[in-house]
Amino acid sequence: MMENTSRHLYVFFIVWNLLLQSPRLDAADPTRFASVIDKWVTQDRTNPPPKGLTLFIGSSSIKKWKSLNQDFPKTTILNRGFGGSWTADLLHYMDRIVLPYKPSRIVIYCGENDIAHGEAIGVPLANCKIFVERVRKVLPGTRLYYIPMKPNPKRWNLWPQYQNGNKLIQEYCKKEDIFFVGNIPKRMLGEDGKPLPGIFAKDQLHLNTNGYKIWAEEIRNAFKADSRKP
């Protein structure tokens, strides 16, 4: 009897451990962004964005990029960042604020909030795959660029998890011909391996003007490098 009980407990703990390690694809309730998304959709009906634009989408690091149009003066840019979003939120709303625009390029920054709220490091990759598959099915000619999860002082304790999550996504990007803008995190770290001072806002989480200069330069380089592909 004791032997059977021990075996059942052993199986239970193995299954429970697997469940804890498995990626969850459900984020917090995505309807928390409904009013923001509805506002954009209404604006788009009144003033439709031009086809073939470059779409920047993701969480607050995209939303707060106020100099985006100035940083890419020769490119038609549309910013659809909504603060606090998780990768599952991008999936939930992509039929409304991604696919209808028929962008020539999509630049994605998301995943940091997933891990900060306890998701497994595989969740950003799992949702990134779904996002890419849907884009490729509907918009096969659209080029994709992924900005890695950034190091920052406020969430420095999570940097090892962000690095592991970035590695998973980088490997996927190599296989799927997606441009992984891998120099961005490297340039955000000093010689001591810690976040550079002077590139973050007061909250030590988001970027200031100097931080966005790094992002803009590396993404412009990515566009140039990608345009030379046969």
Short mmCIF file of C-alpha atoms in Angstrom, two decimals, residues 20-208:
data_model
loop_
_atom_site.label_atom_id
_atom_site.label_comp_id
_atom_site.label_asym_id
_atom_site.label_seq_id
_atom_site.Cartn_x
_atom_site.Cartn_y
_atom_site.Cartn_z
CA LEU A 20 4.81 24.56 -14.04
CA GLN A 21 7.47 24.52 -16.76
CA SER A 22 5.08 24.49 -19.72
CA PRO A 23 4.44 27.79 -21.49
CA ARG A 24 1.11 29.45 -20.80
CA LEU A 25 -0.28 31.21 -23.84
CA ASP A 26 -2.97 33.09 -21.92
CA ALA A 27 -2.15 36.55 -20.63
CA ALA A 28 -4.18 38.80 -18.39
CA ASP A 29 -7.58 39.76 -19.79
CA PRO A 30 -6.83 41.40 -23.18
CA THR A 31 -10.03 43.44 -23.01
CA ARG A 32 -8.17 45.83 -20.69
CA PHE A 33 -6.88 47.38 -23.94
CA ALA A 34 -10.23 47.41 -25.74
CA SER A 35 -10.77 51.17 -25.52
CA VAL A 36 -7.32 51.92 -26.94
CA ILE A 37 -7.75 49.46 -29.79
CA ASP A 38 -11.28 50.73 -30.57
CA LYS A 39 -9.93 54.28 -30.75
CA TRP A 40 -7.27 53.27 -33.28
CA VAL A 41 -9.75 51.34 -35.39
CA THR A 42 -12.07 54.37 -35.46
CA GLN A 43 -9.17 56.62 -36.46
CA ASP A 44 -8.19 54.19 -39.21
CA ARG A 45 -11.68 54.33 -40.71
CA THR A 46 -11.58 58.13 -40.84
CA ASN A 47 -7.97 58.41 -41.95
CA PRO A 48 -6.74 55.06 -43.34
CA PRO A 49 -2.97 54.57 -43.02
CA PRO A 50 -1.17 54.09 -46.36
CA LYS A 51 -0.43 50.54 -47.43
CA GLY A 52 3.18 49.42 -47.39
CA LEU A 53 4.10 51.28 -44.21
CA THR A 54 6.47 50.10 -41.48
CA LEU A 55 4.52 49.02 -38.40
CA PHE A 56 6.07 49.19 -34.92
CA ILE A 57 4.06 47.12 -32.48
CA GLY A 58 4.55 45.95 -28.91
CA SER A 59 4.53 47.09 -25.32
CA SER A 60 5.30 50.41 -23.62
CA SER A 61 8.84 50.68 -25.01
CA ILE A 62 7.20 51.11 -28.41
CA LYS A 63 4.32 53.23 -27.12
CA LYS A 64 6.70 55.70 -25.46
CA TRP A 65 8.90 56.10 -28.56
CA LYS A 66 7.82 59.67 -29.26
CA SER A 67 10.66 60.39 -31.73
CA LEU A 68 9.87 57.38 -33.90
CA ASN A 69 8.89 59.34 -37.00
CA GLN A 70 11.91 61.65 -36.65
CA ASP A 71 14.23 58.68 -36.18
CA PHE A 72 13.04 57.17 -39.47
CA PRO A 73 12.43 60.27 -41.63
CA LYS A 74 12.44 58.45 -44.97
CA THR A 75 10.01 55.77 -43.82
CA THR A 76 6.25 55.87 -43.32
CA ILE A 77 5.85 54.75 -39.71
CA LEU A 78 2.81 53.63 -37.74
CA ASN A 79 3.17 53.19 -33.98
CA ARG A 80 0.81 50.67 -32.42
CA GLY A 81 2.48 50.12 -29.08
CA PHE A 82 0.18 49.70 -26.09
CA GLY A 83 1.74 49.84 -22.65
CA GLY A 84 1.71 46.79 -20.44
CA SER A 85 0.91 44.41 -23.28
CA TRP A 86 1.98 40.79 -23.31
CA THR A 87 2.69 38.71 -26.39
CA ALA A 88 -0.75 37.09 -26.11
CA ASP A 89 -2.30 40.57 -26.33
CA LEU A 90 -0.59 41.12 -29.69
CA LEU A 91 -2.14 37.90 -30.94
CA HIS A 92 -5.56 38.87 -29.63
CA TYR A 93 -5.59 42.17 -31.53
CA MET A 94 -3.52 41.46 -34.62
CA ASP A 95 -6.60 41.05 -36.81
CA ARG A 96 -7.50 44.66 -35.98
CA ILE A 97 -4.18 46.52 -35.69
CA VAL A 98 -1.66 44.48 -37.69
CA LEU A 99 -3.02 42.58 -40.67
CA PRO A 100 -5.41 45.26 -42.01
CA TYR A 101 -2.52 47.70 -42.54
CA LYS A 102 -0.73 45.36 -44.95
CA PRO A 103 2.65 46.68 -43.78
CA SER A 104 5.81 46.06 -45.76
CA ARG A 105 7.73 45.68 -42.48
CA ILE A 106 6.75 44.85 -38.91
CA VAL A 107 9.05 45.65 -35.99
CA ILE A 108 8.08 43.79 -32.81
CA TYR A 109 9.04 44.48 -29.20
CA CYS A 110 7.18 42.38 -26.67
CA GLY A 111 7.82 39.61 -24.16
CA GLU A 112 9.37 41.52 -21.30
CA ASN A 113 6.03 41.87 -19.49
CA ASP A 114 5.27 38.17 -19.96
CA ILE A 115 8.32 37.12 -17.96
CA ALA A 116 8.00 39.99 -15.46
CA HIS A 117 4.55 38.65 -14.57
CA GLY A 118 5.68 35.07 -14.07
CA GLU A 119 5.32 33.49 -17.51
CA ALA A 120 7.82 30.81 -18.54
CA ILE A 121 10.70 31.94 -20.77
CA GLY A 122 9.24 29.89 -23.62
CA VAL A 123 6.00 31.89 -23.78
CA PRO A 124 7.32 34.86 -25.84
CA LEU A 125 8.73 32.39 -28.37
CA ALA A 126 5.52 30.32 -28.50
CA ASN A 127 3.42 33.41 -29.18
CA CYS A 128 5.98 34.83 -31.58
CA LYS A 129 5.65 31.67 -33.66
CA ILE A 130 1.87 32.06 -33.85
CA PHE A 131 2.24 35.74 -34.76
CA VAL A 132 4.73 34.97 -37.54
CA GLU A 133 2.66 32.11 -38.95
CA ARG A 134 -0.42 34.34 -39.20
CA VAL A 135 1.51 37.18 -40.82
CA ARG A 136 3.16 34.84 -43.31
CA LYS A 137 -0.19 33.31 -44.24
CA VAL A 138 -1.95 36.63 -44.86
CA LEU A 139 1.00 38.87 -45.81
CA PRO A 140 3.71 36.61 -47.25
CA GLY A 141 5.80 39.53 -48.51
CA THR A 142 6.02 41.37 -45.18
CA ARG A 143 9.47 41.50 -43.59
CA LEU A 144 9.70 40.89 -39.83
CA TYR A 145 12.14 42.33 -37.28
CA TYR A 146 12.36 41.37 -33.61
CA ILE A 147 13.87 43.61 -30.93
CA PRO A 148 15.25 41.45 -28.09
CA MET A 149 14.01 41.92 -24.55
CA LYS A 150 16.13 44.68 -23.07
CA PRO A 151 18.34 44.82 -19.98
CA ASN A 152 17.19 47.51 -17.55
CA PRO A 153 18.02 48.47 -13.96
CA LYS A 154 14.49 48.08 -12.57
CA ARG A 155 14.18 44.46 -13.67
CA TRP A 156 17.86 43.58 -13.53
CA ASN A 157 17.07 40.45 -11.51
CA LEU A 158 15.15 39.16 -14.53
CA TRP A 159 17.94 39.76 -17.05
CA PRO A 160 19.11 36.10 -17.00
CA GLN A 161 15.56 35.03 -17.91
CA TYR A 162 15.33 37.68 -20.61
CA GLN A 163 18.64 36.47 -22.04
CA ASN A 164 17.42 32.88 -22.16
CA GLY A 165 14.16 33.97 -23.76
CA ASN A 166 16.08 36.03 -26.32
CA LYS A 167 18.27 33.05 -27.21
CA LEU A 168 15.21 30.91 -27.94
CA ILE A 169 13.73 33.61 -30.17
CA GLN A 170 17.05 34.27 -31.91
CA GLU A 171 17.35 30.62 -32.93
CA TYR A 172 13.80 30.69 -34.27
CA CYS A 173 14.48 33.90 -36.19
CA LYS A 174 17.51 32.34 -37.89
CA LYS A 175 15.40 29.46 -39.15
CA GLU A 176 12.49 31.64 -40.27
CA ASP A 177 14.41 34.47 -41.99
CA ILE A 178 13.37 37.05 -39.40
CA PHE A 179 15.82 39.86 -38.63
CA PHE A 180 16.79 39.59 -34.95
CA VAL A 181 18.21 42.99 -33.95
CA GLY A 182 20.70 41.42 -31.58
CA ASN A 183 23.08 44.35 -31.19
CA ILE A 184 20.55 46.36 -29.19
CA PRO A 185 21.04 44.62 -25.80
CA LYS A 186 24.83 44.55 -26.32
CA ARG A 187 24.93 48.31 -26.82
CA MET A 188 22.79 48.89 -23.75
CA LEU A 189 25.39 47.26 -21.48
CA GLY A 190 28.64 48.78 -20.26
CA GLU A 191 32.05 47.16 -19.93
CA ASP A 192 31.00 45.93 -16.48
CA GLY A 193 28.13 44.00 -18.06
CA LYS A 194 25.48 46.19 -16.43
CA PRO A 195 22.99 48.65 -17.98
CA LEU A 196 24.58 51.88 -19.16
CA PRO A 197 23.74 54.95 -17.08
CA GLY A 198 22.08 57.77 -18.95
CA ILE A 199 19.93 55.78 -21.37
CA PHE A 200 16.89 55.17 -19.14
CA ALA A 201 13.97 57.28 -18.00
CA LYS A 202 13.49 58.11 -14.31
CA ASP A 203 11.63 54.85 -13.75
CA GLN A 204 14.81 52.96 -14.75
CA LEU A 205 12.66 50.69 -16.89
CA HIS A 206 11.86 52.62 -20.04
CA LEU A 207 14.24 54.42 -22.37
CA ASN A 208 15.08 58.09 -22.59
#
